[in-house]
Amino acid sequence: DAKTTQPTSMDCAEGRAANLPCNHSTISGNEYVYWYRQIHSQGPQYIIHGLKNNETNEMASLIITEDRKSSTLILPHATLRDTAVYYCIVRGAGNMLTFGGGTRLMVKP
Amino acid sequence: AAGVIQSPRHLIKEKRETATLKCYPIPRHDTVYWYQQGPGQDPQFLISFYEKMQSDKGSIPDRFSAQQFSDYHSELNMSSLELGDSALYFCASRGNLGLAGDTDTQYFGPGTRLTVL
C-alpha cells in the first residue's frame, strides 16, 4: 500500500472548518484513501473513504485531487469532541490498515 | 447499531503468564483483524482471519497465536508475556463482501488494555 504524509499537528477554532491534508503521491489506481480518527486511547473510528470522486457523509467530506496524489478531509464545523489523531491511510482492497503518524488535531474554544 | 465487542476491557498479568483476548465482530461480518498499539505509538497490524482461515500476518510475535471460530468470533492467545507486550489490543471486523450493502471498511472495537507487570 502507498505511504502517506500528514502534518504532525494542527489547531482549529471551535465552529470553524478543519481541513486536514494528506499526500499520497505513490497511490496506485486500485487503492482507496481511508480516513480514521482516534480519540485518546479509544478504538480508531472510521470517518470516510474514497477512490477518486469526492465523498461526503454525516461526519465529513473528502476531497481527492484529480491526479489522486493528495486529499483533504474536511470537518465542516469542528467541535471540541473532534479533538483527536486523524489518520489518512491508502489501502488496497481487502488489505490491512497501515497507520502512520497521523495529524493531531486540537480544536480550541 | 451493533459494534465490535472486545473482552476483557482491561487485563493485568505477570511476566511469563498467558492471556487470552476475545473479539466478537459485528453481526454478519466474516473477517477479523487484530492490531496492537504500544504506549505513544500508532496501531500496528498483527494478524487477520477470513472465514476462519488466517488471511494475512503482520508483526505478530511467535509467542502469540490467534484463531477464528465458527461463529466468527476470534481469540488472540498470548504466552510467556513480556513487559513490552503491555499495550492496547484492538480488534476490527469487516463485512461480508458477498452480501449486498456490506463494504470493505474495517470497524474497530474499544480495545483491551493489557498491562504486564
PDB file of N, CA and C in Angstrom, chain A:
ATOM      1  N   ASP A   1       0.835  -1.190   0.000  1.00  0.00           N
ATOM      2  CA  ASP A   1       0.000   0.000   0.000  1.00  0.00           C
ATOM      3  C   ASP A   1       0.880   1.253   0.000  1.00  0.00           C
ATOM      4  N   ALA A   2       0.380   2.306  -0.643  1.00  0.00           N
ATOM      5  CA  ALA A   2       1.161   3.534  -0.754  1.00  0.00           C
ATOM      6  C   ALA A   2       1.307   4.207   0.604  1.00  0.00           C
ATOM      7  N   LYS A   3       2.421   4.943   0.775  1.00  0.00           N
ATOM      8  CA  LYS A   3       2.642   5.674   2.020  1.00  0.00           C
ATOM      9  C   LYS A   3       1.924   7.011   1.952  1.00  0.00           C
ATOM     10  N   THR A   4       1.654   7.572   3.126  1.00  0.00           N
ATOM     11  CA  THR A   4       1.009   8.876   3.209  1.00  0.00           C
ATOM     12  C   THR A   4       1.842   9.813   4.058  1.00  0.00           C
ATOM     13  N   THR A   5       1.685  11.108   3.816  1.00  0.00           N
ATOM     14  CA  THR A   5       2.364  12.145   4.588  1.00  0.00           C
ATOM     15  C   THR A   5       1.319  13.128   5.084  1.00  0.00           C
ATOM     16  N   GLN A   6       1.331  13.357   6.401  1.00  0.00           N
ATOM     17  CA  GLN A   6       0.380  14.280   7.009  1.00  0.00           C
ATOM     18  C   GLN A   6       1.139  15.218   7.947  1.00  0.00           C
ATOM     19  N   PRO A   7       0.603  16.424   8.144  1.00  0.00           N
ATOM     20  CA  PRO A   7       1.222  17.295   9.155  1.00  0.00           C
ATOM     21  C   PRO A   7       1.080  16.653  10.529  1.00  0.00           C
ATOM     22  N   THR A   8       2.077  16.898  11.367  1.00  0.00           N
ATOM     23  CA  THR A   8       2.076  16.278  12.690  1.00  0.00           C
ATOM     24  C   THR A   8       0.941  16.786  13.556  1.00  0.00           C
ATOM     25  N   SER A   9       0.661  18.077  13.469  1.00  0.00           N
ATOM     26  CA  SER A   9      -0.386  18.639  14.310  1.00  0.00           C
ATOM     27  C   SER A   9      -1.026  19.837  13.634  1.00  0.00           C
ATOM     28  N   MET A  10      -2.256  20.129  14.042  1.00  0.00           N
ATOM     29  CA  MET A  10      -2.990  21.287  13.548  1.00  0.00           C
ATOM     30  C   MET A  10      -3.911  21.768  14.646  1.00  0.00           C
ATOM     31  N   ASP A  11      -4.183  23.069  14.627  1.00  0.00           N
ATOM     32  CA  ASP A  11      -5.166  23.644  15.526  1.00  0.00           C
ATOM     33  C   ASP A  11      -6.343  24.143  14.706  1.00  0.00           C
ATOM     34  N   CYS A  12      -7.507  24.157  15.338  1.00  0.00           N
ATOM     35  CA  CYS A  12      -8.693  24.674  14.671  1.00  0.00           C
ATOM     36  C   CYS A  12      -9.583  25.318  15.735  1.00  0.00           C
ATOM     37  N   ALA A  13     -10.193  26.440  15.385  1.00  0.00           N
ATOM     38  CA  ALA A  13     -11.110  27.082  16.314  1.00  0.00           C
ATOM     39  C   ALA A  13     -12.454  26.368  16.270  1.00  0.00           C
ATOM     40  N   GLU A  14     -13.057  26.226  17.416  1.00  0.00           N
ATOM     41  CA  GLU A  14     -14.362  25.586  17.504  1.00  0.00           C
ATOM     42  C   GLU A  14     -15.373  26.310  16.617  1.00  0.00           C
ATOM     43  N   GLY A  15     -16.139  25.514  15.872  1.00  0.00           N
ATOM     44  CA  GLY A  15     -17.139  26.091  14.984  1.00  0.00           C
ATOM     45  C   GLY A  15     -16.635  26.372  13.581  1.00  0.00           C
ATOM     46  N   ARG A  16     -15.323  26.378  13.423  1.00  0.00           N
ATOM     47  CA  ARG A  16     -14.753  26.604  12.099  1.00  0.00           C
ATOM     48  C   ARG A  16     -14.512  25.274  11.410  1.00  0.00           C
ATOM     49  N   ALA A  17     -14.293  25.339  10.103  1.00  0.00           N
ATOM     50  CA  ALA A  17     -13.982  24.129   9.346  1.00  0.00           C
ATOM     51  C   ALA A  17     -12.538  23.708   9.604  1.00  0.00           C
ATOM     52  N   ALA A  18     -12.351  22.418   9.777  1.00  0.00           N
ATOM     53  CA  ALA A  18     -10.998  21.860   9.912  1.00  0.00           C
ATOM     54  C   ALA A  18     -10.662  21.165   8.601  1.00  0.00           C
ATOM     55  N   ASN A  19      -9.555  21.561   8.010  1.00  0.00           N
ATOM     56  CA  ASN A  19      -9.118  20.987   6.737  1.00  0.00           C
ATOM     57  C   ASN A  19      -7.809  20.244   6.968  1.00  0.00           C
ATOM     58  N   LEU A  20      -7.855  18.938   6.861  1.00  0.00           N
ATOM     59  CA  LEU A  20      -6.683  18.123   7.146  1.00  0.00           C
ATOM     60  C   LEU A  20      -6.133  17.564   5.841  1.00  0.00           C
ATOM     61  N   PRO A  21      -4.909  17.956   5.480  1.00  0.00           N
ATOM     62  CA  PRO A  21      -4.340  17.497   4.204  1.00  0.00           C
ATOM     63  C   PRO A  21      -3.609  16.170   4.353  1.00  0.00           C
ATOM     64  N   CYS A  22      -3.475  15.484   3.224  1.00  0.00           N
ATOM     65  CA  CYS A  22      -2.742  14.222   3.179  1.00  0.00           C
ATOM     66  C   CYS A  22      -2.126  14.068   1.788  1.00  0.00           C
ATOM     67  N   ASN A  23      -0.846  13.754   1.746  1.00  0.00           N
ATOM     68  CA  ASN A  23      -0.180  13.483   0.479  1.00  0.00           C
ATOM     69  C   ASN A  23       0.029  11.992   0.315  1.00  0.00           C
ATOM     70  N   HIS A  24      -0.297  11.492  -0.858  1.00  0.00           N
ATOM     71  CA  HIS A  24      -0.113  10.060  -1.167  1.00  0.00           C
ATOM     72  C   HIS A  24       0.295   9.965  -2.629  1.00  0.00           C
ATOM     73  N   SER A  25       1.474  10.474  -2.929  1.00  0.00           N
ATOM     74  CA  SER A  25       1.899  10.624  -4.319  1.00  0.00           C
ATOM     75  C   SER A  25       2.145   9.303  -5.036  1.00  0.00           C
ATOM     76  N   THR A  26       2.331   8.210  -4.286  1.00  0.00           N
ATOM     77  CA  THR A  26       2.617   6.916  -4.937  1.00  0.00           C
ATOM     78  C   THR A  26       1.385   6.021  -4.995  1.00  0.00           C
ATOM     79  N   ILE A  27       0.218   6.591  -4.800  1.00  0.00           N
ATOM     80  CA  ILE A  27      -1.017   5.803  -4.801  1.00  0.00           C
ATOM     81  C   ILE A  27      -1.226   5.151  -6.160  1.00  0.00           C
ATOM     82  N   SER A  28      -1.689   3.927  -6.155  1.00  0.00           N
ATOM     83  CA  SER A  28      -1.951   3.252  -7.416  1.00  0.00           C
ATOM     84  C   SER A  28      -3.451   3.251  -7.697  1.00  0.00           C
ATOM     85  N   GLY A  29      -3.793   2.875  -8.921  1.00  0.00           N
ATOM     86  CA  GLY A  29      -5.157   3.056  -9.403  1.00  0.00           C
ATOM     87  C   GLY A  29      -6.232   2.337  -8.619  1.00  0.00           C
ATOM     88  N   ASN A  30      -5.890   1.217  -7.981  1.00  0.00           N
ATOM     89  CA  ASN A  30      -6.908   0.449  -7.279  1.00  0.00           C
ATOM     90  C   ASN A  30      -6.874   0.645  -5.766  1.00  0.00           C
ATOM     91  N   GLU A  31      -6.137   1.647  -5.321  1.00  0.00           N
ATOM     92  CA  GLU A  31      -6.030   1.897  -3.880  1.00  0.00           C
ATOM     93  C   GLU A  31      -6.997   3.002  -3.453  1.00  0.00           C
ATOM     94  N   TYR A  32      -7.625   2.770  -2.313  1.00  0.00           N
ATOM     95  CA  TYR A  32      -8.565   3.716  -1.741  1.00  0.00           C
ATOM     96  C   TYR A  32      -7.861   4.603  -0.711  1.00  0.00           C
ATOM     97  N   VAL A  33      -8.426   5.785  -0.496  1.00  0.00           N
ATOM     98  CA  VAL A  33      -7.988   6.668   0.587  1.00  0.00           C
ATOM     99  C   VAL A  33      -9.013   6.543   1.719  1.00  0.00           C
ATOM    100  N   TYR A  34      -8.538   6.116   2.874  1.00  0.00           N
ATOM    101  CA  TYR A  34      -9.384   5.977   4.055  1.00  0.00           C
ATOM    102  C   TYR A  34      -8.954   7.000   5.111  1.00  0.00           C
ATOM    103  N   TRP A  35      -9.930   7.494   5.843  1.00  0.00           N
ATOM    104  CA  TRP A  35      -9.640   8.343   6.992  1.00  0.00           C
ATOM    105  C   TRP A  35     -10.262   7.719   8.238  1.00  0.00           C
ATOM    106  N   TYR A  36      -9.447   7.629   9.270  1.00  0.00           N
ATOM    107  CA  TYR A  36      -9.891   7.203  10.591  1.00  0.00           C
ATOM    108  C   TYR A  36      -9.432   8.256  11.595  1.00  0.00           C
ATOM    109  N   ARG A  37     -10.071   8.282  12.739  1.00  0.00           N
ATOM    110  CA  ARG A  37      -9.573   9.099  13.816  1.00  0.00           C
ATOM    111  C   ARG A  37      -9.560   8.294  15.109  1.00  0.00           C
ATOM    112  N   GLN A  38      -8.682   8.705  16.008  1.00  0.00           N
ATOM    113  CA  GLN A  38      -8.583   8.026  17.289  1.00  0.00           C
ATOM    114  C   GLN A  38      -8.607   9.090  18.382  1.00  0.00           C
ATOM    115  N   ILE A  39      -9.649   9.013  19.163  1.00  0.00           N
ATOM    116  CA  ILE A  39      -9.788   9.886  20.323  1.00  0.00           C
ATOM    117  C   ILE A  39      -9.176   9.159  21.500  1.00  0.00           C
ATOM    118  N   HIS A  40      -8.276   9.818  22.168  1.00  0.00           N
ATOM    119  CA  HIS A  40      -7.443   9.290  23.232  1.00  0.00           C
ATOM    120  C   HIS A  40      -7.739   7.851  23.683  1.00  0.00           C
ATOM    121  N   SER A  41      -6.910   6.910  23.162  1.00  0.00           N
ATOM    122  CA  SER A  41      -6.921   5.506  23.598  1.00  0.00           C
ATOM    123  C   SER A  41      -8.214   4.765  23.273  1.00  0.00           C
ATOM    124  N   GLN A  42      -9.127   5.397  22.534  1.00  0.00           N
ATOM    125  CA  GLN A  42     -10.306   4.673  22.092  1.00  0.00           C
ATOM    126  C   GLN A  42      -9.977   3.924  20.801  1.00  0.00           C
ATOM    127  N   GLY A  43     -10.848   3.040  20.380  1.00  0.00           N
ATOM    128  CA  GLY A  43     -10.638   2.357  19.123  1.00  0.00           C
ATOM    129  C   GLY A  43     -10.709   3.330  17.957  1.00  0.00           C
ATOM    130  N   PRO A  44      -9.869   3.154  16.945  1.00  0.00           N
ATOM    131  CA  PRO A  44      -9.955   4.022  15.768  1.00  0.00           C
ATOM    132  C   PRO A  44     -11.373   4.027  15.202  1.00  0.00           C
ATOM    133  N   GLN A  45     -11.819   5.203  14.827  1.00  0.00           N
ATOM    134  CA  GLN A  45     -13.181   5.377  14.316  1.00  0.00           C
ATOM    135  C   GLN A  45     -13.125   5.687  12.832  1.00  0.00           C
ATOM    136  N   TYR A  46     -13.846   4.924  12.056  1.00  0.00           N
ATOM    137  CA  TYR A  46     -13.922   5.168  10.618  1.00  0.00           C
ATOM    138  C   TYR A  46     -14.642   6.474  10.354  1.00  0.00           C
ATOM    139  N   ILE A  47     -14.092   7.269   9.429  1.00  0.00           N
ATOM    140  CA  ILE A  47     -14.738   8.531   9.070  1.00  0.00           C
ATOM    141  C   ILE A  47     -15.310   8.462   7.663  1.00  0.00           C
ATOM    142  N   ILE A  48     -14.458   8.191   6.691  1.00  0.00           N
ATOM    143  CA  ILE A  48     -14.880   8.275   5.300  1.00  0.00           C
ATOM    144  C   ILE A  48     -13.808   7.637   4.424  1.00  0.00           C
ATOM    145  N   HIS A  49     -14.163   7.255   3.218  1.00  0.00           N
ATOM    146  CA  HIS A  49     -13.166   6.783   2.278  1.00  0.00           C
ATOM    147  C   HIS A  49     -13.611   7.108   0.866  1.00  0.00           C
ATOM    148  N   GLY A  50     -12.631   7.064  -0.060  1.00  0.00           N
ATOM    149  CA  GLY A  50     -12.951   7.348  -1.454  1.00  0.00           C
ATOM    150  C   GLY A  50     -11.893   6.774  -2.373  1.00  0.00           C
ATOM    151  N   LEU A  51     -12.259   6.666  -3.628  1.00  0.00           N
ATOM    152  CA  LEU A  51     -11.339   6.162  -4.642  1.00  0.00           C
ATOM    153  C   LEU A  51     -10.820   7.302  -5.512  1.00  0.00           C
ATOM    154  N   LYS A  52     -11.753   8.006  -6.156  1.00  0.00           N
ATOM    155  CA  LYS A  52     -11.317   9.146  -6.964  1.00  0.00           C
ATOM    156  C   LYS A  52     -12.325  10.292  -6.930  1.00  0.00           C
ATOM    157  N   ASN A  53     -13.581   9.983  -6.616  1.00  0.00           N
ATOM    158  CA  ASN A  53     -14.571  11.055  -6.521  1.00  0.00           C
ATOM    159  C   ASN A  53     -14.598  11.632  -5.120  1.00  0.00           C
ATOM    160  N   ASN A  54     -15.007  12.884  -5.025  1.00  0.00           N
ATOM    161  CA  ASN A  54     -15.201  13.484  -3.710  1.00  0.00           C
ATOM    162  C   ASN A  54     -16.362  12.775  -3.009  1.00  0.00           C
ATOM    163  N   GLU A  55     -16.259  12.652  -1.704  1.00  0.00           N
ATOM    164  CA  GLU A  55     -17.274  11.962  -0.933  1.00  0.00           C
ATOM    165  C   GLU A  55     -17.699  12.827   0.249  1.00  0.00           C
ATOM    166  N   THR A  56     -18.947  12.657   0.647  1.00  0.00           N
ATOM    167  CA  THR A  56     -19.471  13.373   1.822  1.00  0.00           C
ATOM    168  C   THR A  56     -20.373  12.435   2.596  1.00  0.00           C
ATOM    169  N   ASN A  57     -20.240  12.478   3.906  1.00  0.00           N
ATOM    170  CA  ASN A  57     -21.201  11.772   4.756  1.00  0.00           C
ATOM    171  C   ASN A  57     -21.535  12.656   5.942  1.00  0.00           C
ATOM    172  N   GLU A  58     -22.189  12.089   6.921  1.00  0.00           N
ATOM    173  CA  GLU A  58     -22.656  12.909   8.042  1.00  0.00           C
ATOM    174  C   GLU A  58     -21.523  13.421   8.910  1.00  0.00           C
ATOM    175  N   MET A  59     -20.350  12.850   8.760  1.00  0.00           N
ATOM    176  CA  MET A  59     -19.228  13.273   9.597  1.00  0.00           C
ATOM    177  C   MET A  59     -18.320  14.275   8.902  1.00  0.00           C
ATOM    178  N   ALA A  60     -18.070  14.053   7.613  1.00  0.00           N
ATOM    179  CA  ALA A  60     -17.020  14.827   6.958  1.00  0.00           C
ATOM    180  C   ALA A  60     -17.168  14.776   5.450  1.00  0.00           C
ATOM    181  N   SER A  61     -16.323  15.554   4.800  1.00  0.00           N
ATOM    182  CA  SER A  61     -16.175  15.498   3.347  1.00  0.00           C
ATOM    183  C   SER A  61     -14.745  15.143   3.006  1.00  0.00           C
ATOM    184  N   LEU A  62     -14.581  14.409   1.910  1.00  0.00           N
ATOM    185  CA  LEU A  62     -13.264  14.015   1.432  1.00  0.00           C
ATOM    186  C   LEU A  62     -13.092  14.555   0.029  1.00  0.00           C
ATOM    187  N   ILE A  63     -12.063  15.373  -0.138  1.00  0.00           N
ATOM    188  CA  ILE A  63     -11.749  15.927  -1.438  1.00  0.00           C
ATOM    189  C   ILE A  63     -10.463  15.273  -1.936  1.00  0.00           C
ATOM    190  N   ILE A  64     -10.550  14.619  -3.089  1.00  0.00           N
ATOM    191  CA  ILE A  64      -9.385  13.950  -3.673  1.00  0.00           C
ATOM    192  C   ILE A  64      -9.019  14.696  -4.942  1.00  0.00           C
ATOM    193  N   THR A  65      -7.738  15.039  -5.085  1.00  0.00           N
ATOM    194  CA  THR A  65      -7.316  15.757  -6.281  1.00  0.00           C
ATOM    195  C   THR A  65      -7.458  14.868  -7.510  1.00  0.00           C
ATOM    196  N   GLU A  66      -7.534  15.507  -8.664  1.00  0.00           N
ATOM    197  CA  GLU A  66      -7.768  14.762  -9.897  1.00  0.00           C
ATOM    198  C   GLU A  66      -6.676  13.734 -10.162  1.00  0.00           C
ATOM    199  N   ASP A  67      -5.427  14.065  -9.826  1.00  0.00           N
ATOM    200  CA  ASP A  67      -4.335  13.113 -10.031  1.00  0.00           C
ATOM    201  C   ASP A  67      -4.235  12.110  -8.879  1.00  0.00           C
ATOM    202  N   ARG A  68      -5.086  12.238  -7.888  1.00  0.00           N
ATOM    203  CA  ARG A  68      -5.182  11.330  -6.731  1.00  0.00           C
ATOM    204  C   ARG A  68      -3.927  11.334  -5.851  1.00  0.00           C
ATOM    205  N   LYS A  69      -3.059  12.277  -6.037  1.00  0.00           N
ATOM    206  CA  LYS A  69      -1.826  12.281  -5.251  1.00  0.00           C
ATOM    207  C   LYS A  69      -1.977  12.964  -3.907  1.00  0.00           C
ATOM    208  N   SER A  70      -3.095  13.587  -3.672  1.00  0.00           N
ATOM    209  CA  SER A  70      -3.336  14.170  -2.360  1.00  0.00           C
ATOM    210  C   SER A  70      -4.835  14.258  -2.106  1.00  0.00           C
ATOM    211  N   SER A  71      -5.165  14.438  -0.839  1.00  0.00           N
ATOM    212  CA  SER A  71      -6.573  14.563  -0.471  1.00  0.00           C
ATOM    213  C   SER A  71      -6.686  15.462   0.756  1.00  0.00           C
ATOM    214  N   THR A  72      -7.901  15.920   1.023  1.00  0.00           N
ATOM    215  CA  THR A  72      -8.170  16.759   2.182  1.00  0.00           C
ATOM    216  C   THR A  72      -9.439  16.267   2.855  1.00  0.00           C
ATOM    217  N   LEU A  73      -9.338  16.058   4.138  1.00  0.00           N
ATOM    218  CA  LEU A  73     -10.514  15.737   4.937  1.00  0.00           C
ATOM    219  C   LEU A  73     -11.048  17.036   5.512  1.00  0.00           C
ATOM    220  N   ILE A  74     -12.341  17.266   5.366  1.00  0.00           N
ATOM    221  CA  ILE A  74     -12.945  18.497   5.870  1.00  0.00           C
ATOM    222  C   ILE A  74     -13.994  18.165   6.916  1.00  0.00           C
ATOM    223  N   LEU A  75     -13.777  18.695   8.126  1.00  0.00           N
ATOM    224  CA  LEU A  75     -14.811  18.655   9.169  1.00  0.00           C
ATOM    225  C   LEU A  75     -15.469  20.028   9.129  1.00  0.00           C
ATOM    226  N   PRO A  76     -16.703  20.124   8.693  1.00  0.00           N
ATOM    227  CA  PRO A  76     -17.262  21.444   8.373  1.00  0.00           C
ATOM    228  C   PRO A  76     -17.415  22.387   9.557  1.00  0.00           C
ATOM    229  N   HIS A  77     -17.753  21.870  10.706  1.00  0.00           N
ATOM    230  CA  HIS A  77     -17.941  22.709  11.891  1.00  0.00           C
ATOM    231  C   HIS A  77     -17.329  21.972  13.088  1.00  0.00           C
ATOM    232  N   ALA A  78     -16.043  22.184  13.285  1.00  0.00           N
ATOM    233  CA  ALA A  78     -15.331  21.411  14.303  1.00  0.00           C
ATOM    234  C   ALA A  78     -15.853  21.734  15.709  1.00  0.00           C
ATOM    235  N   THR A  79     -15.966  20.691  16.513  1.00  0.00           N
ATOM    236  CA  THR A  79     -16.325  20.868  17.919  1.00  0.00           C
ATOM    237  C   THR A  79     -15.178  20.340  18.776  1.00  0.00           C
ATOM    238  N   LEU A  80     -15.255  20.617  20.063  1.00  0.00           N
ATOM    239  CA  LEU A  80     -14.199  20.168  20.967  1.00  0.00           C
ATOM    240  C   LEU A  80     -14.061  18.646  20.926  1.00  0.00           C
ATOM    241  N   ARG A  81     -15.180  17.963  20.681  1.00  0.00           N
ATOM    242  CA  ARG A  81     -15.140  16.496  20.640  1.00  0.00           C
ATOM    243  C   ARG A  81     -14.450  15.943  19.402  1.00  0.00           C
ATOM    244  N   ASP A  82     -14.111  16.832  18.453  1.00  0.00           N
ATOM    245  CA  ASP A  82     -13.358  16.383  17.281  1.00  0.00           C
ATOM    246  C   ASP A  82     -11.858  16.375  17.524  1.00  0.00           C
ATOM    247  N   THR A  83     -11.421  16.792  18.691  1.00  0.00           N
ATOM    248  CA  THR A  83     -10.002  16.725  19.032  1.00  0.00           C
ATOM    249  C   THR A  83      -9.576  15.255  19.058  1.00  0.00           C
ATOM    250  N   ALA A  84      -8.605  14.913  18.212  1.00  0.00           N
ATOM    251  CA  ALA A  84      -8.219  13.515  18.033  1.00  0.00           C
ATOM    252  C   ALA A  84      -6.992  13.449  17.123  1.00  0.00           C
ATOM    253  N   VAL A  85      -6.471  12.249  16.952  1.00  0.00           N
ATOM    254  CA  VAL A  85      -5.452  11.996  15.933  1.00  0.00           C
ATOM    255  C   VAL A  85      -6.167  11.473  14.699  1.00  0.00           C
ATOM    256  N   TYR A  86      -5.919  12.110  13.562  1.00  0.00           N
ATOM    257  CA  TYR A  86      -6.578  11.746  12.314  1.00  0.00           C
ATOM    258  C   TYR A  86      -5.574  11.039  11.407  1.00  0.00           C
ATOM    259  N   TYR A  87      -5.945   9.848  10.970  1.00  0.00           N
ATOM    260  CA  TYR A  87      -5.067   9.040  10.135  1.00  0.00           C
ATOM    261  C   TYR A  87      -5.614   8.964   8.709  1.00  0.00           C
ATOM    262  N   CYS A  88      -4.757   9.285   7.770  1.00  0.00           N
ATOM    263  CA  CYS A  88      -5.036   9.105   6.352  1.00  0.00           C
ATOM    264  C   CYS A  88      -4.322   7.821   5.927  1.00  0.00           C
ATOM    265  N   ILE A  89      -5.041   6.883   5.370  1.00  0.00           N
ATOM    266  CA  ILE A  89      -4.464   5.570   5.049  1.00  0.00           C
ATOM    267  C   ILE A  89      -4.831   5.206   3.621  1.00  0.00           C
ATOM    268  N   VAL A  90      -3.821   4.842   2.851  1.00  0.00           N
ATOM    269  CA  VAL A  90      -4.061   4.356   1.494  1.00  0.00           C
ATOM    270  C   VAL A  90      -4.006   2.835   1.529  1.00  0.00           C
ATOM    271  N   ARG A  91      -4.993   2.232   0.930  1.00  0.00           N
ATOM    272  CA  ARG A  91      -5.132   0.793   1.130  1.00  0.00           C
ATOM    273  C   ARG A  91      -5.749   0.115  -0.078  1.00  0.00           C
ATOM    274  N   GLY A  92      -5.185  -1.008  -0.447  1.00  0.00           N
ATOM    275  CA  GLY A  92      -5.782  -1.809  -1.489  1.00  0.00           C
ATOM    276  C   GLY A  92      -6.930  -2.616  -0.913  1.00  0.00           C
ATOM    277  N   ALA A  93      -7.811  -3.083  -1.763  1.00  0.00           N
ATOM    278  CA  ALA A  93      -8.981  -3.827  -1.331  1.00  0.00           C
ATOM    279  C   ALA A  93      -8.588  -5.034  -0.494  1.00  0.00           C
ATOM    280  N   GLY A  94      -9.228  -5.191   0.643  1.00  0.00           N
ATOM    281  CA  GLY A  94      -9.005  -6.349   1.491  1.00  0.00           C
ATOM    282  C   GLY A  94      -7.769  -6.293   2.356  1.00  0.00           C
ATOM    283  N   ASN A  95      -6.933  -5.302   2.157  1.00  0.00           N
ATOM    284  CA  ASN A  95      -5.680  -5.258   2.909  1.00  0.00           C
ATOM    285  C   ASN A  95      -5.880  -4.730   4.316  1.00  0.00           C
ATOM    286  N   MET A  96      -4.864  -5.027   5.167  1.00  0.00           N
ATOM    287  CA  MET A  96      -4.893  -4.463   6.498  1.00  0.00           C
ATOM    288  C   MET A  96      -4.657  -2.958   6.426  1.00  0.00           C
ATOM    289  N   LEU A  97      -4.903  -2.274   7.526  1.00  0.00           N
ATOM    290  CA  LEU A  97      -4.655  -0.839   7.608  1.00  0.00           C
ATOM    291  C   LEU A  97      -3.254  -0.602   8.157  1.00  0.00           C
ATOM    292  N   THR A  98      -2.513   0.273   7.507  1.00  0.00           N
ATOM    293  CA  THR A  98      -1.182   0.659   7.983  1.00  0.00           C
ATOM    294  C   THR A  98      -1.262   2.084   8.502  1.00  0.00           C
ATOM    295  N   PHE A  99      -1.213   2.206   9.830  1.00  0.00           N
ATOM    296  CA  PHE A  99      -1.307   3.507  10.464  1.00  0.00           C
ATOM    297  C   PHE A  99       0.082   4.126  10.532  1.00  0.00           C
ATOM    298  N   GLY A 100       0.173   5.408  10.177  1.00  0.00           N
ATOM    299  CA  GLY A 100       1.472   6.079  10.241  1.00  0.00           C
ATOM    300  C   GLY A 100       1.360   7.512  10.679  1.00  0.00           C
ATOM    301  N   GLY A 101       1.718   7.785  11.906  1.00  0.00           N
ATOM    302  CA  GLY A 101       1.820   9.173  12.345  1.00  0.00           C
ATOM    303  C   GLY A 101       0.495   9.862  12.589  1.00  0.00           C
ATOM    304  N   GLY A 102      -0.165  10.217  11.516  1.00  0.00           N
ATOM    305  CA  GLY A 102      -1.414  10.931  11.650  1.00  0.00           C
ATOM    306  C   GLY A 102      -1.223  12.395  11.996  1.00  0.00           C
ATOM    307  N   THR A 103      -2.333  13.118  12.021  1.00  0.00           N
ATOM    308  CA  THR A 103      -2.339  14.534  12.404  1.00  0.00           C
ATOM    309  C   THR A 103      -3.080  14.676  13.712  1.00  0.00           C
ATOM    310  N   ARG A 104      -2.421  15.265  14.681  1.00  0.00           N
ATOM    311  CA  ARG A 104      -3.081  15.530  15.959  1.00  0.00           C
ATOM    312  C   ARG A 104      -3.833  16.849  15.829  1.00  0.00           C
ATOM    313  N   LEU A 105      -5.147  16.777  15.747  1.00  0.00           N
ATOM    314  CA  LEU A 105      -5.989  17.966  15.629  1.00  0.00           C
ATOM    315  C   LEU A 105      -6.447  18.417  17.005  1.00  0.00           C
ATOM    316  N   MET A 106      -6.159  19.659  17.289  1.00  0.00           N
ATOM    317  CA  MET A 106      -6.623  20.250  18.545  1.00  0.00           C
ATOM    318  C   MET A 106      -7.671  21.298  18.214  1.00  0.00           C
ATOM    319  N   VAL A 107      -8.899  21.088  18.660  1.00  0.00           N
ATOM    320  CA  VAL A 107      -9.955  22.077  18.474  1.00  0.00           C
ATOM    321  C   VAL A 107     -10.019  22.931  19.734  1.00  0.00           C
ATOM    322  N   LYS A 108      -9.892  24.222  19.525  1.00  0.00           N
ATOM    323  CA  LYS A 108      -9.825  25.124  20.677  1.00  0.00           C
ATOM    324  C   LYS A 108     -11.055  26.016  20.758  1.00  0.00           C
ATOM    325  N   PRO A 109     -11.502  26.284  22.000  1.00  0.00           N
ATOM    326  CA  PRO A 109     -12.699  27.132  22.146  1.00  0.00           C
ATOM    327  C   PRO A 109     -12.419  28.558  21.708  1.00  0.00           C
TER     328      PRO A 109
END
